[in-house]
Every structure is written in structure tokens, then in C-alpha cells.
Amino acid sequence: MTICGRGLRRAVGASPRPTWRRALSDTRGRLKPEYDAVVVGAGKVGWAGAAYLQRFGVNTAVFERRHVIGGAAVTEEIVPGFKFSRASYLLSLLRPQIYSELELKKHGLRLHLRNPYSFTPMLEEGTGGKVPRSLLLGTDMVENQKQIAQFSKKDAQAFPKYEAFMDRLALAIDPLLDSAPVDLEAFQRGSLLQRLKSLSTLKPLWQAGCILGAQLGVLDQWFESEPLKATLATDAVIGAMTNPYIPGSGYVLLHHVMGSLEGVRGAWGYVQGGMGALSDAIASSATAHGVSIFTEKTVAKVQVSSGGRVQGVVLQDGSEVRSKVVLSNASPQITFLKLTPQEWLPEEFVARIAQLDTKSPVTKINVAVNRLPDFLAAPNTPGDQPLPHHQCSIHLNCEDTLLVHQAFEDTLDGLPSKRPLIELCIPSSLDPTLAPPGCHVVSLFTQYTPYTLAGGKAWDEQQRNTYADRVFDCIEAYAPGFKGSVVGRDILTPPDLERVFGLPGGNIFHCAMSLDQLYFARPVPLHSSYCSPLRGLYLCGSGAHPGGGVMGAAGRNAAHVVFRDLRSM
């Protein structure tokens, strides 16, 4: 057993201060009374919008309530010596245009692509001295088929066709991600020619909708073996209060397979230095063009002129900052129900925002360990060096879709799952800068947990620890000795995710990625092109099209809409 040593009580490999922090130090105390644009919150999705606006020549300031930028894409040293991607923990959906246009590689972004990418160990008794079976999937299709054939030769033959099907579907929707949805109000007012042009832009959505509508039971139609179906089903339910049997979960599945990294479609990877390094790279690009960043500056209210137009924001300390436009990276609920004076919003609009589905099943647990997990289905080597399966998303309690369904059913009674769905990742298996030598950081994305417990009880410290112990017991069954390796842990239930990161209900997408809350219905119908009923106020976060995930598209798209509107003033 390798034990991490003296580094346990100190930070690891202190990295140079990011460019944006140096720029922030230079501007501290230099808050100007007026900017062209103000961005509320430095979250991962909309934060890119500030960089684009500044590139367009729009003088932009960003105000973040926390001490660190990035929203849920942050790196924090919760346990001394261990650097955690505390909330978001994987990268794939970041739009390639943002990667290249903001020159993120030049600004320090380094990625570790994972291959293989998925590992599902079984809980079964080995026979004849054999270890339990497992399912390991990666980029080698021939090897994938060998793995799947352990459970079904029919599924092994079908898998390449399934992958090609999902690729076609993702490619059909891909063009819709990088522009504002069709403006339905303008569509209704437009000429016949304008309507026909708008309809042509909707063709990919219509095509994808037809395919998706016919494939809501997509996994059952393609496969028969439960380990494969359950493994793939995790992408259909991850972060969503749903289960694979509920119609509509198909889009969440698609949302998680439509990404790419460094030209590799469907690739997922770890950011060197944790997810905060991505936020630092975007911030470095932004400040290089002149964006002003202010942390620990909470926006308390959006200011509105007597003529009904945005004229800036008021900070919690009473400071007033004027601006022509305000872009909110906060959730639609915070933006329109807390920050915006209600008298300037239509009652029907406010009611729809208040009714958005924000239910979340997620409890994130960050764990510091002093050795690698040793899975019965894939034992460690004597030197305790990371093996290929350690770099994967490791799916536990995923041998059967019925297990996922039962985990979901528990929460309907206000109870945490008895056997939670667990996605376990070990980013330090590819990025040793995250932990002291011999040690590792483990990310546990678990579900299902209700926001409010049975009987209306709130989560307390005892409830958090009881649930985390249950999760650890499950891991122990697959990897004996795991509990004994734990050095420290950080538990974030849905209310904690809401409190720390501003995620309504703890929802990582700000509101559910259901078919009735997508594209021109996101966040609500008729107000989906990043604009709001209040002139000069825009959404640029996960609650806007195309939704959540470390994508950046909403910020980029909103910046283009805002720049167009500013030019027409």
C-alpha cells in the first residue's frame, strides 16, 4: 500500500497566480461608475460572454459574489493538500469555437483525454478463481465488442450501429447550439418569406425531434443486456430527477454524448489543475482584452430607468454601477424573481419562471484518499499505479436498469436512495498535480437524493454523513478497503449546491433539460433568445438555450445578441 506523505498537510505544487488574479489585483479599488455591459456572476456557462463582448469592443465588468470565479467549474482545496473540482468535474461539451476563438490553450488550458472512458464492475461471485466480470468501454470498437460480448453477442453486433445512430442525431442538433433560437414573436409578425427562412433553420430540430420521438425507449430497442443498458442509461439520467423508463430522458442522454475535445467527437477529459483551470483560462483571455473582474462583489438589484430600461446594477455594499445592458449568468429564478424589480415584468412571465422545474437528485461528494480504490473486478497491481479503468467514469450500482429505477423510486417518498447510482471518477489518475504523492482525489456524483427529506425535514450534518456512509458502504462492496483509505470528505446535498453555487434546487442545469424546457421554450416560451421582457436585461447562463453543462454556448450566443442590439441603439 502506498501512503501519501508529508504533502497531506500542505498545498501541492503551488501554481503561479493566474493572469486574471493579477489583473484583479490591479483593478481592486478601481471600480468605475459606468461600463457598457455588466455580467452578473462568473459562472462557467455565461462567463465566456464577457470575453466575447470585450472582444467586440464592449467595455465589460463581471461581478462575482464568491471569492473565486467559475461558478460550478472551480478548483478548491477542501482537504489540505488535495485539489478538488468541487462541483463540475468533467469536460466534453465546451464548444470548439470557444476553445479556439478565446485561445484557451494559449491561456493555459491543458486537457487529459480519457481512454477508456467507462468502467462498470459487477457485484458477483467469481467462479473457478476468476474475478467478477466488468464492462470497459473506450474508443477501440473491436475491444468494446469483445467486452459487450461477455453479456450478449447480439448487443456486441448492434453497438457500432447504435454509436453511429447517436452520432447522426448529435450532428443534426449541433448547428442549433451555436445561435439564438427562432424568435417566435418575430416569426408571427414576419412576412411569408421571413417565415419560410425561419422554418428552414428549424429543419435540424424537426429531424432530431422525429428521431428522438421515435426512440424514447432507445436503449430497450437497441440492446438486451442489462449491464450495457444500465451503463448507457446513466447518461440519460445524470443530474436529472428522472429514470430511464420516463419518456423524455432520451434528450438528456443525447445532451451528454454531443460533445468533443480536441477534435475527438464524444470524448470526455479532465482539466489539468481541476475545472477551475478552465475558468482561469477563460478569465485570462477576457482580461487580456480588458474585461474587469470583481470577486466578492454581490449584485443586489438590477436598476431600471423610469422609461422601463435597464440602467445598471446596485451592489450589496450600496455601490451603483451604470451600464447600457446587464447579462445575468445567474439562474432565471434568481435573475427575475430576486434581482429584477417585479413591477417591470409581466405577471404571466413571473408566474412561469416561478413554476420552472428545478428538481435535482444530485449529492456531490469529494473524497481525499491515501491509495487507489482496489476493485474486485479489476485488482490493482503491486505498485498501486493507476490502471486504465481508474481514469474512467466508474459506474456503481449500475448492473441493471431496474437498480436505477429503484434508486429513483426511493426519492418519491422523500428518502435518499438505498442503493444510490454512483459515478466515481479519479482525476488524479491522469493529473498527479491534484494530490500529494501516492494519494488521490475521488469525485462521487451520486443520486438520488431529495431536496427536502420526508416529513419536510431539512438536511443536517447527521443526515449528510448518514447518506455519505451509505455511499461509502456501496463502494466498499465493489472495492474492499475503500473506507479505510479515506482521509477527508466534502458532502454537497441539493440544498448545499444551491447555497454554495446558486444552483436552484441544486439543479446543475438551472432548470430541467426536459422537452418542454428546451430551445425556444428555454427558460419559457416567447422569451428564449437570451432577451427578457425588460429591455437591456439578458440571460446568458445554463437557464438559457442550449442549457447546462460546461458548454459556454449560452454566453457566446448571448454576447452576439447583445452586440447586435447595442449596435441598433
Coordinates of C-alpha atoms in Angstrom, one line a residue:
M1 CA 0.0 0.0 0.0
T2 CA 1.3 3.5 -0.9
I3 CA 0.7 6.1 1.7
C4 CA 0.7 9.8 0.8
G5 CA 3.3 11.6 2.9
R6 CA 4.2 15.0 4.1
G7 CA 2.2 16.7 1.4
L8 CA -1.0 15.8 3.3
R9 CA -0.9 19.0 5.4
R10 CA 0.1 21.4 2.7
A11 CA -1.0 22.6 -0.7
V12 CA 0.6 20.7 -3.6
G13 CA 2.9 22.3 -6.1
A14 CA 1.7 25.9 -5.6
S15 CA 0.9 27.1 -9.1
P16 CA 1.7 30.6 -10.4
R17 CA -1.1 33.2 -9.8
P18 CA -3.4 33.2 -12.8
T19 CA -3.4 36.2 -15.1
W20 CA -6.9 37.1 -14.2
R21 CA -6.0 37.3 -10.5
R22 CA -3.1 39.6 -11.3
A23 CA -5.5 41.7 -13.3
L24 CA -8.0 41.7 -10.5
S25 CA -5.3 42.9 -8.1
D26 CA -4.5 45.8 -10.5
T27 CA -8.2 46.8 -10.6
R28 CA -9.1 46.4 -7.0
G29 CA -10.4 49.6 -5.7
R30 CA -10.8 50.9 -9.3
L31 CA -14.5 50.2 -9.7
K32 CA -15.7 52.5 -12.4
P33 CA -19.1 54.2 -12.1
E34 CA -20.1 53.1 -15.6
Y35 CA -19.5 50.3 -18.1
D36 CA -21.1 49.4 -21.4
A37 CA -22.1 46.0 -20.1
V38 CA -22.3 44.3 -16.7
V39 CA -22.3 40.5 -16.2
V40 CA -23.8 39.1 -13.1
G41 CA -21.9 36.1 -11.9
A42 CA -18.7 34.5 -13.2
G43 CA -20.2 31.0 -13.8
K44 CA -18.9 28.6 -16.3
V45 CA -21.6 28.9 -18.9
G46 CA -22.2 32.6 -19.3
W47 CA -18.7 33.8 -18.2
A48 CA -17.5 33.3 -21.8
G49 CA -20.0 36.0 -22.8
A50 CA -17.9 38.7 -21.1
A51 CA -14.8 37.7 -23.1
Y52 CA -16.7 37.9 -26.3
L53 CA -18.3 41.3 -25.5
Q54 CA -14.9 42.8 -24.7
R55 CA -13.5 41.3 -28.0
F56 CA -16.4 43.2 -29.8
G57 CA -15.3 46.4 -28.1
V58 CA -17.9 46.5 -25.4
N59 CA -16.4 47.6 -22.1
T60 CA -17.5 44.9 -19.7
A61 CA -17.3 44.3 -16.0
V62 CA -18.1 41.0 -14.2
F63 CA -19.3 40.8 -10.6
E64 CA -19.0 37.5 -8.7
R65 CA -20.3 37.0 -5.1
R66 CA -17.8 34.3 -4.2
H67 CA -14.0 34.6 -3.7
V68 CA -13.4 32.5 -6.8
I69 CA -14.7 32.7 -10.3
G70 CA -16.1 29.8 -12.4
G71 CA -19.5 29.1 -10.8
A72 CA -19.6 25.3 -10.5
A73 CA -16.4 25.0 -12.5
V74 CA -13.9 25.7 -9.7
T75 CA -10.9 24.0 -8.1
E76 CA -10.9 24.2 -4.3
E77 CA -8.6 22.8 -1.7
I78 CA -11.2 21.5 0.8
V79 CA -8.9 18.9 2.4
P80 CA -5.4 20.3 2.9
G81 CA -3.1 19.2 0.0
F82 CA -6.0 17.9 -2.2
K83 CA -7.4 20.0 -5.1
F84 CA -11.0 19.2 -5.9
S85 CA -13.1 20.0 -8.9
R86 CA -15.7 20.7 -6.3
A87 CA -18.9 20.7 -8.4
S88 CA -18.4 20.2 -12.2
Y89 CA -15.7 17.5 -12.7
L90 CA -15.5 16.5 -16.4
L91 CA -15.1 18.4 -19.7
S92 CA -16.6 17.5 -23.1
L93 CA -19.4 19.9 -24.1
L94 CA -17.2 23.0 -24.3
R95 CA -17.9 24.4 -27.8
P96 CA -14.9 24.1 -30.1
Q97 CA -15.4 27.7 -31.3
I98 CA -14.9 28.9 -27.8
Y99 CA -11.8 26.8 -27.3
S100 CA -10.2 28.3 -30.5
E101 CA -11.6 31.8 -30.6
L102 CA -10.7 32.6 -27.0
E103 CA -7.3 30.9 -27.5
L104 CA -7.7 28.9 -24.3
K105 CA -4.7 26.7 -24.9
K106 CA -2.6 29.8 -25.2
H107 CA -4.1 30.9 -21.9
G108 CA -3.0 27.8 -20.1
L109 CA -5.8 25.2 -20.6
R110 CA -4.4 21.7 -20.6
L111 CA -6.6 18.6 -21.1
H112 CA -6.2 14.9 -20.3
L113 CA -8.4 12.9 -22.6
R114 CA -9.7 9.6 -21.2
N115 CA -9.5 6.3 -23.0
P116 CA -11.0 4.0 -22.0
Y117 CA -13.8 6.2 -20.6
S118 CA -16.4 3.9 -18.9
F119 CA -16.0 1.1 -16.4
T120 CA -18.9 -0.8 -14.9
P121 CA -17.8 -3.6 -12.4
M122 CA -20.2 -6.3 -11.4
L123 CA -21.2 -7.5 -8.0
E124 CA -21.0 -11.2 -8.5
E125 CA -19.1 -14.2 -7.1
G126 CA -16.2 -15.1 -9.2
T127 CA -16.1 -18.8 -10.2
G128 CA -13.1 -21.0 -10.6
G129 CA -10.8 -18.4 -9.2
K130 CA -12.0 -15.8 -11.8
V131 CA -12.6 -12.2 -10.8
P132 CA -16.1 -10.8 -11.2
R133 CA -17.0 -9.5 -14.7
S134 CA -16.9 -5.9 -15.7
L135 CA -17.7 -3.8 -18.7
L136 CA -14.9 -1.5 -20.0
L137 CA -15.7 0.9 -22.9
G138 CA -13.4 3.1 -24.9
T139 CA -12.5 4.3 -28.4
D140 CA -11.5 0.9 -29.7
M141 CA -14.7 -0.5 -31.2
V142 CA -13.3 -4.1 -31.6
E143 CA -12.4 -4.1 -27.9
N144 CA -15.7 -2.7 -27.0
Q145 CA -17.5 -5.5 -28.8
K146 CA -15.3 -8.1 -27.0
Q147 CA -16.3 -6.5 -23.7
I148 CA -20.0 -6.4 -24.6
A149 CA -20.0 -10.0 -25.9
Q150 CA -19.4 -11.2 -22.3
F151 CA -23.1 -10.3 -21.7
S152 CA -24.6 -10.5 -25.2
K153 CA -23.2 -11.3 -28.6
K154 CA -26.3 -9.7 -30.2
D155 CA -25.5 -6.4 -28.4
A156 CA -21.9 -6.6 -29.4
Q157 CA -23.0 -6.7 -33.0
A158 CA -25.5 -3.8 -32.5
F159 CA -23.2 -1.5 -30.6
P160 CA -21.4 0.1 -33.7
K161 CA -24.8 0.8 -35.3
Y162 CA -26.0 2.4 -32.1
E163 CA -22.9 4.6 -31.9
A164 CA -23.4 5.7 -35.5
F165 CA -27.1 6.4 -34.8
M166 CA -26.2 8.7 -31.8
D167 CA -23.5 10.4 -33.8
R168 CA -26.1 11.2 -36.6
L169 CA -28.5 12.6 -34.0
A170 CA -25.9 14.7 -32.3
L171 CA -24.7 16.1 -35.7
A172 CA -28.3 17.0 -36.6
I173 CA -28.7 19.1 -33.4
D174 CA -25.2 20.5 -33.3
P175 CA -25.9 23.6 -35.5
L176 CA -28.6 24.7 -33.2
L177 CA -26.3 25.0 -30.2
D178 CA -24.3 28.0 -31.6
S179 CA -27.1 30.5 -32.3
A180 CA -30.2 32.0 -30.7
P181 CA -33.4 30.1 -31.2
V182 CA -36.0 31.3 -33.6
D183 CA -37.8 34.4 -32.3
L184 CA -41.4 33.2 -32.2
E185 CA -42.9 36.7 -31.8
A186 CA -40.9 37.9 -34.8
F187 CA -41.9 34.7 -36.7
Q188 CA -45.6 35.5 -36.1
R189 CA -45.2 39.1 -37.3
G190 CA -42.9 38.3 -40.3
S191 CA -43.7 38.1 -43.9
L192 CA -44.2 34.7 -45.6
L193 CA -40.6 34.8 -46.9
Q194 CA -39.3 35.5 -43.5
R195 CA -41.3 32.7 -42.0
L196 CA -40.0 30.3 -44.6
K197 CA -36.4 31.3 -43.8
S198 CA -37.1 30.7 -40.1
L199 CA -38.6 27.3 -40.8
S200 CA -35.5 26.3 -42.7
T201 CA -33.4 26.9 -39.6
L202 CA -35.8 24.6 -37.7
K203 CA -35.2 21.7 -40.1
P204 CA -32.4 20.1 -38.0
L205 CA -34.6 20.4 -34.8
W206 CA -37.6 18.8 -36.6
Q207 CA -35.4 16.0 -37.9
A208 CA -33.9 15.3 -34.5
G209 CA -37.3 15.6 -32.8
C210 CA -38.7 12.9 -35.2
I211 CA -35.8 10.6 -34.4
L212 CA -35.9 11.2 -30.7
G213 CA -39.6 10.9 -30.5
A214 CA -39.4 7.5 -32.1
Q215 CA -36.6 6.5 -29.8
L216 CA -37.7 7.4 -26.3
G217 CA -37.1 3.8 -25.3
V218 CA -33.9 3.9 -27.3
L219 CA -31.8 1.6 -25.1
D220 CA -34.5 -1.1 -24.9
Q221 CA -34.9 -1.0 -28.7
W222 CA -31.2 -1.5 -29.3
F223 CA -30.0 -3.8 -26.5
E224 CA -30.9 -6.8 -24.3
S225 CA -28.0 -7.0 -21.8
E226 CA -28.6 -5.1 -18.6
P227 CA -25.0 -4.1 -17.8
L228 CA -24.7 -2.3 -21.1
K229 CA -28.2 -0.7 -21.0
A230 CA -27.7 0.5 -17.4
T231 CA -24.2 1.9 -18.2
L232 CA -25.6 3.9 -21.1
A233 CA -28.6 4.9 -19.1
T234 CA -26.5 6.8 -16.7
D235 CA -26.1 9.5 -19.4
A236 CA -29.9 9.6 -19.7
V237 CA -30.5 10.4 -16.0
I238 CA -27.3 12.0 -14.8
G239 CA -28.2 15.2 -13.0
A240 CA -31.9 14.8 -13.8
M241 CA -34.7 13.8 -11.5
T242 CA -35.9 11.1 -13.9
N243 CA -35.3 7.5 -14.6
P244 CA -34.7 5.5 -17.8
Y245 CA -38.3 4.5 -18.0
I246 CA -39.7 8.0 -18.1
P247 CA -40.3 9.4 -21.7
G248 CA -38.1 12.4 -22.4
S249 CA -34.9 11.1 -20.7
G250 CA -33.7 10.4 -24.2
Y251 CA -32.7 14.1 -24.7
V252 CA -30.5 14.1 -21.5
L253 CA -28.8 11.0 -23.0
L254 CA -28.2 13.0 -26.2
H255 CA -27.0 16.1 -24.3
H256 CA -24.2 14.1 -22.8
V257 CA -22.9 12.5 -26.0
M258 CA -22.9 15.5 -28.2
G259 CA -19.5 17.0 -27.1
S260 CA -16.0 16.7 -28.4
L261 CA -12.5 17.5 -27.2
E262 CA -9.5 18.5 -29.4
G263 CA -11.4 17.2 -32.5
V264 CA -12.4 13.9 -31.0
R265 CA -16.2 13.5 -31.0
G266 CA -17.8 12.2 -27.9
A267 CA -14.5 12.5 -25.9
W268 CA -14.5 13.4 -22.2
G269 CA -11.5 14.5 -20.2
Y270 CA -10.1 16.1 -17.1
V271 CA -8.7 19.6 -17.0
Q272 CA -5.2 19.8 -15.6
G273 CA -5.4 21.6 -12.3
G274 CA -9.1 20.8 -11.9
M275 CA -12.1 22.5 -13.5
G276 CA -11.1 25.9 -12.1
A277 CA -8.2 25.9 -14.5
L278 CA -10.7 26.1 -17.4
S279 CA -12.3 29.2 -15.7
D280 CA -8.9 30.7 -15.2
A281 CA -8.1 30.2 -18.9
I282 CA -11.3 31.9 -20.0
A283 CA -10.7 34.7 -17.5
S284 CA -7.2 35.1 -18.7
S285 CA -8.4 35.5 -22.2
A286 CA -11.1 38.0 -21.1
T287 CA -8.8 40.2 -19.0
A288 CA -6.2 40.2 -21.8
H289 CA -8.8 42.0 -23.8
G290 CA -9.7 44.4 -21.0
V291 CA -12.6 42.8 -19.0
S292 CA -12.7 43.9 -15.4
I293 CA -13.4 41.2 -12.8
F294 CA -14.6 41.8 -9.3
T295 CA -14.9 38.9 -6.9
E296 CA -16.7 39.1 -3.5
K297 CA -19.0 41.7 -5.1
T298 CA -22.6 40.6 -4.9
V299 CA -25.2 42.2 -7.2
A300 CA -28.3 43.0 -5.1
K301 CA -30.6 44.6 -7.7
V302 CA -30.9 45.4 -11.4
Q303 CA -31.6 49.1 -11.8
V304 CA -34.4 50.2 -14.1
S305 CA -35.0 53.7 -15.5
S306 CA -38.3 55.5 -15.4
G307 CA -38.7 54.6 -19.0
G308 CA -38.5 50.9 -18.3
R309 CA -35.0 50.1 -19.5
V310 CA -32.0 48.6 -17.6
Q311 CA -29.6 51.3 -16.5
G312 CA -27.2 49.2 -14.3
V313 CA -26.9 47.4 -11.0
V314 CA -26.7 48.0 -7.3
L315 CA -24.2 46.0 -5.4
Q316 CA -24.8 44.6 -1.9
D317 CA -22.4 47.3 -0.4
G318 CA -24.6 50.0 -1.9
S319 CA -22.4 50.9 -4.8
E320 CA -24.3 51.8 -8.0
V321 CA -22.8 50.8 -11.4
R322 CA -24.4 52.1 -14.5
S323 CA -24.5 50.2 -17.8
K324 CA -26.3 50.0 -21.1
V325 CA -27.0 46.3 -20.7
V326 CA -26.9 43.7 -17.9
L327 CA -26.3 40.0 -18.7
S328 CA -27.2 37.6 -15.9
N329 CA -25.3 34.4 -15.5
A330 CA -27.5 33.6 -12.5
S331 CA -30.4 31.2 -12.8
P332 CA -33.7 32.5 -14.3
Q333 CA -35.2 32.3 -10.8
I334 CA -32.6 34.5 -9.2
T335 CA -32.5 36.9 -12.2
F336 CA -36.2 37.5 -12.5
L337 CA -37.6 36.8 -9.0
K338 CA -34.9 38.3 -6.8
L339 CA -32.7 40.7 -8.8
T340 CA -35.3 42.4 -11.1
P341 CA -37.9 44.8 -9.7
Q342 CA -41.1 42.9 -10.2
E343 CA -43.2 45.9 -11.4
W344 CA -41.2 45.8 -14.7
L345 CA -42.1 42.2 -15.5
P346 CA -45.4 40.7 -16.8
E347 CA -47.2 38.7 -14.2
E348 CA -47.7 35.8 -16.5
F349 CA -43.9 35.7 -17.2
V350 CA -43.1 35.8 -13.5
A351 CA -45.5 33.0 -12.8
R352 CA -43.9 30.8 -15.5
I353 CA -40.4 31.5 -14.1
A354 CA -41.6 30.5 -10.6
Q355 CA -43.0 27.3 -11.9
L356 CA -39.9 26.1 -13.7
D357 CA -38.9 22.5 -12.9
T358 CA -35.7 22.7 -10.9
K359 CA -35.8 19.3 -9.1
S360 CA -32.4 17.8 -8.7
P361 CA -31.3 14.3 -7.5
V362 CA -27.6 15.1 -7.0
T363 CA -25.4 14.9 -4.0
K364 CA -21.8 15.5 -4.9
I365 CA -19.2 14.0 -2.5
N366 CA -15.5 14.9 -2.9
V367 CA -13.1 12.5 -1.2
A368 CA -9.4 12.5 -0.4
V369 CA -7.9 9.0 -0.2
N370 CA -4.4 7.7 0.6
R371 CA -4.4 4.9 -2.1
L372 CA -6.3 3.9 -5.2
P373 CA -9.6 2.1 -4.9
D374 CA -8.9 -1.7 -5.5
F375 CA -11.9 -3.2 -7.4
L376 CA -12.6 -6.9 -7.1
A377 CA -13.4 -6.9 -10.8
A378 CA -10.0 -5.3 -11.7
P379 CA -7.5 -5.7 -8.9
N380 CA -4.7 -3.2 -8.5
T381 CA -1.1 -4.0 -9.4
P382 CA 1.5 -4.4 -6.6
G383 CA 2.9 -1.0 -7.3
D384 CA -0.5 0.6 -6.8
Q385 CA -0.1 2.5 -10.1
P386 CA -3.3 3.8 -11.9
L387 CA -4.6 1.3 -14.4
P388 CA -6.8 2.1 -17.4
H389 CA -10.1 1.6 -15.6
H390 CA -9.0 4.2 -12.9
Q391 CA -9.2 7.0 -15.4
C392 CA -12.8 6.1 -16.4
S393 CA -16.2 7.2 -15.2
I394 CA -16.7 4.2 -12.9
H395 CA -20.4 3.3 -12.6
L396 CA -21.5 1.6 -9.4
N397 CA -25.0 0.1 -8.7
C398 CA -25.4 0.1 -12.5
E399 CA -25.6 -3.6 -13.3
D400 CA -29.3 -3.3 -14.1
T401 CA -31.6 -0.5 -15.2
L402 CA -34.0 -1.8 -12.5
L403 CA -31.5 -0.7 -9.9
V404 CA -31.5 2.8 -11.3
H405 CA -35.3 2.8 -11.4
Q406 CA -35.5 1.6 -7.7
A407 CA -33.0 4.3 -6.7
F408 CA -35.3 6.9 -8.3
E409 CA -38.4 5.4 -6.7
D410 CA -36.9 5.9 -3.2
T411 CA -36.8 9.7 -3.5
L412 CA -40.6 9.8 -4.3
D413 CA -41.1 9.2 -0.6
G414 CA -38.6 11.8 0.4
L415 CA -35.8 9.3 1.1
P416 CA -32.3 9.1 -0.2
S417 CA -31.7 6.0 -2.4
K418 CA -31.0 2.8 -0.6
R419 CA -28.5 1.9 -3.3
P420 CA -27.6 5.2 -4.9
L421 CA -26.5 5.5 -8.5
I422 CA -22.7 6.4 -8.2
E423 CA -20.5 7.8 -10.9
L424 CA -17.0 7.6 -9.4
C425 CA -14.1 9.5 -11.1
I426 CA -10.4 9.7 -10.1
P427 CA -9.0 12.7 -12.0
S428 CA -5.6 12.4 -10.2
S429 CA -5.1 9.1 -12.1
L430 CA -4.2 11.3 -15.1
D431 CA -3.3 14.5 -13.3
P432 CA -1.0 13.9 -10.3
T433 CA -0.8 17.7 -9.5
L434 CA -4.1 17.3 -7.7
A435 CA -2.9 15.3 -4.7
P436 CA 0.2 14.5 -2.7
P437 CA 2.4 11.6 -4.0
G438 CA 0.6 8.3 -3.6
C439 CA -2.7 10.0 -2.8
H440 CA -5.8 10.7 -4.9
V441 CA -8.9 12.8 -5.2
V442 CA -12.1 11.0 -5.9
S443 CA -15.2 12.6 -7.2
L444 CA -18.6 10.9 -6.4
F445 CA -21.6 12.2 -8.4
T446 CA -24.4 10.4 -6.7
Q447 CA -28.2 10.2 -7.0
Y448 CA -31.0 10.1 -6.0
T449 CA -31.4 12.5 -3.0
P450 CA -34.4 14.7 -2.5
Y451 CA -34.1 18.5 -1.8
T452 CA -36.3 18.1 1.3
L453 CA -36.4 14.9 3.3
A454 CA -39.6 13.0 4.3
G455 CA -41.8 14.9 6.7
G456 CA -40.5 18.2 5.5
K457 CA -37.1 17.8 7.3
A458 CA -34.1 19.7 6.1
W459 CA -30.7 18.1 5.7
D460 CA -28.5 18.4 8.7
E461 CA -24.9 17.3 9.4
Q462 CA -26.1 13.9 10.7
Q463 CA -28.3 13.3 7.6
R464 CA -25.4 14.2 5.3
N465 CA -23.0 11.9 7.0
T466 CA -25.5 9.0 7.1
Y467 CA -26.0 9.3 3.4
A468 CA -22.3 9.6 2.7
D469 CA -21.7 6.5 4.8
R470 CA -24.3 4.6 2.7
V471 CA -22.5 5.6 -0.5
F472 CA -19.2 4.5 1.0
D473 CA -20.7 1.2 2.0
C474 CA -21.7 0.6 -1.6
I475 CA -18.3 1.4 -2.9
E476 CA -16.8 -0.9 -0.3
A477 CA -18.7 -3.8 -1.7
Y478 CA -17.0 -3.2 -5.1
A479 CA -13.6 -2.1 -3.8
P480 CA -12.9 -3.5 -0.3
G481 CA -10.7 -1.2 1.7
F482 CA -12.0 2.0 0.2
K483 CA -13.5 3.2 3.5
G484 CA -10.1 2.7 5.2
S485 CA -8.3 4.8 2.6
V486 CA -10.5 7.9 3.2
V487 CA -8.6 11.0 4.5
G488 CA -11.4 13.5 4.3
R489 CA -14.6 14.3 2.5
D490 CA -16.8 17.2 1.4
I491 CA -20.6 16.5 1.1
L492 CA -22.8 18.7 -1.0
T493 CA -26.6 17.8 -1.0
P494 CA -29.1 19.6 -3.3
P495 CA -29.6 22.5 -0.7
D496 CA -25.8 22.8 -0.4
L497 CA -25.3 23.0 -4.2
E498 CA -28.0 25.7 -4.2
R499 CA -26.4 27.7 -1.3
V500 CA -22.8 27.5 -2.4
F501 CA -23.1 27.7 -6.2
G502 CA -26.5 29.3 -6.7
L503 CA -28.0 26.3 -8.4
P504 CA -31.8 26.4 -7.9
G505 CA -32.9 23.3 -6.2
G506 CA -29.3 22.0 -6.6
N507 CA -30.1 21.6 -10.3
I508 CA -26.8 21.6 -12.4
F509 CA -28.8 22.8 -15.5
H510 CA -30.6 25.7 -13.6
C511 CA -33.9 24.1 -14.8
A512 CA -34.6 20.6 -16.1
M513 CA -33.5 19.7 -19.6
S514 CA -36.9 18.3 -20.4
L515 CA -38.5 18.5 -23.8
D516 CA -40.9 21.3 -22.6
Q517 CA -37.9 23.4 -21.4
L518 CA -35.6 23.4 -24.4
Y519 CA -34.7 25.6 -27.4
F520 CA -37.4 28.3 -27.9
A521 CA -39.1 27.2 -24.7
R522 CA -36.0 27.8 -22.5
P523 CA -36.5 29.2 -20.0
V524 CA -40.1 29.9 -21.1
P525 CA -41.8 30.3 -24.5
L526 CA -41.5 33.7 -26.3
H527 CA -38.6 34.7 -24.1
S528 CA -35.9 32.3 -25.3
S529 CA -33.4 34.4 -27.4
Y530 CA -31.5 35.5 -24.3
C531 CA -33.6 38.6 -24.2
S532 CA -36.1 39.2 -21.4
P533 CA -39.3 41.3 -21.1
L534 CA -37.2 44.1 -19.6
R535 CA -35.2 46.0 -22.2
G536 CA -31.5 45.7 -21.7
L537 CA -31.6 42.6 -19.5
Y538 CA -30.4 39.3 -20.9
L539 CA -29.9 35.7 -19.7
C540 CA -26.5 34.1 -20.5
G541 CA -26.3 31.1 -18.2
S542 CA -27.5 27.5 -18.1
G543 CA -31.2 28.5 -17.9
A544 CA -30.9 29.9 -21.5
H545 CA -30.6 27.9 -24.7
P546 CA -28.9 25.4 -25.1
G547 CA -28.8 24.6 -21.4
G548 CA -26.4 23.4 -18.8
G549 CA -23.1 21.6 -18.8
V550 CA -19.6 23.1 -19.2
M551 CA -20.5 24.3 -22.7
G552 CA -20.2 28.1 -22.8
A553 CA -22.6 28.3 -25.8
A554 CA -25.2 30.4 -23.9
G555 CA -22.6 33.0 -23.1
R556 CA -21.2 33.2 -26.6
N557 CA -24.6 33.3 -28.2
A558 CA -25.9 35.9 -25.8
A559 CA -22.9 38.1 -26.5
H560 CA -23.7 38.1 -30.2
V561 CA -27.4 39.0 -29.5
V562 CA -26.3 41.8 -27.1
F563 CA -23.8 43.2 -29.5
R564 CA -26.4 43.3 -32.3
D565 CA -28.8 45.1 -30.0
L566 CA -26.2 47.6 -28.9
R567 CA -25.3 48.5 -32.5
S568 CA -29.0 49.2 -33.2
M569 CA -29.4 51.6 -30.3

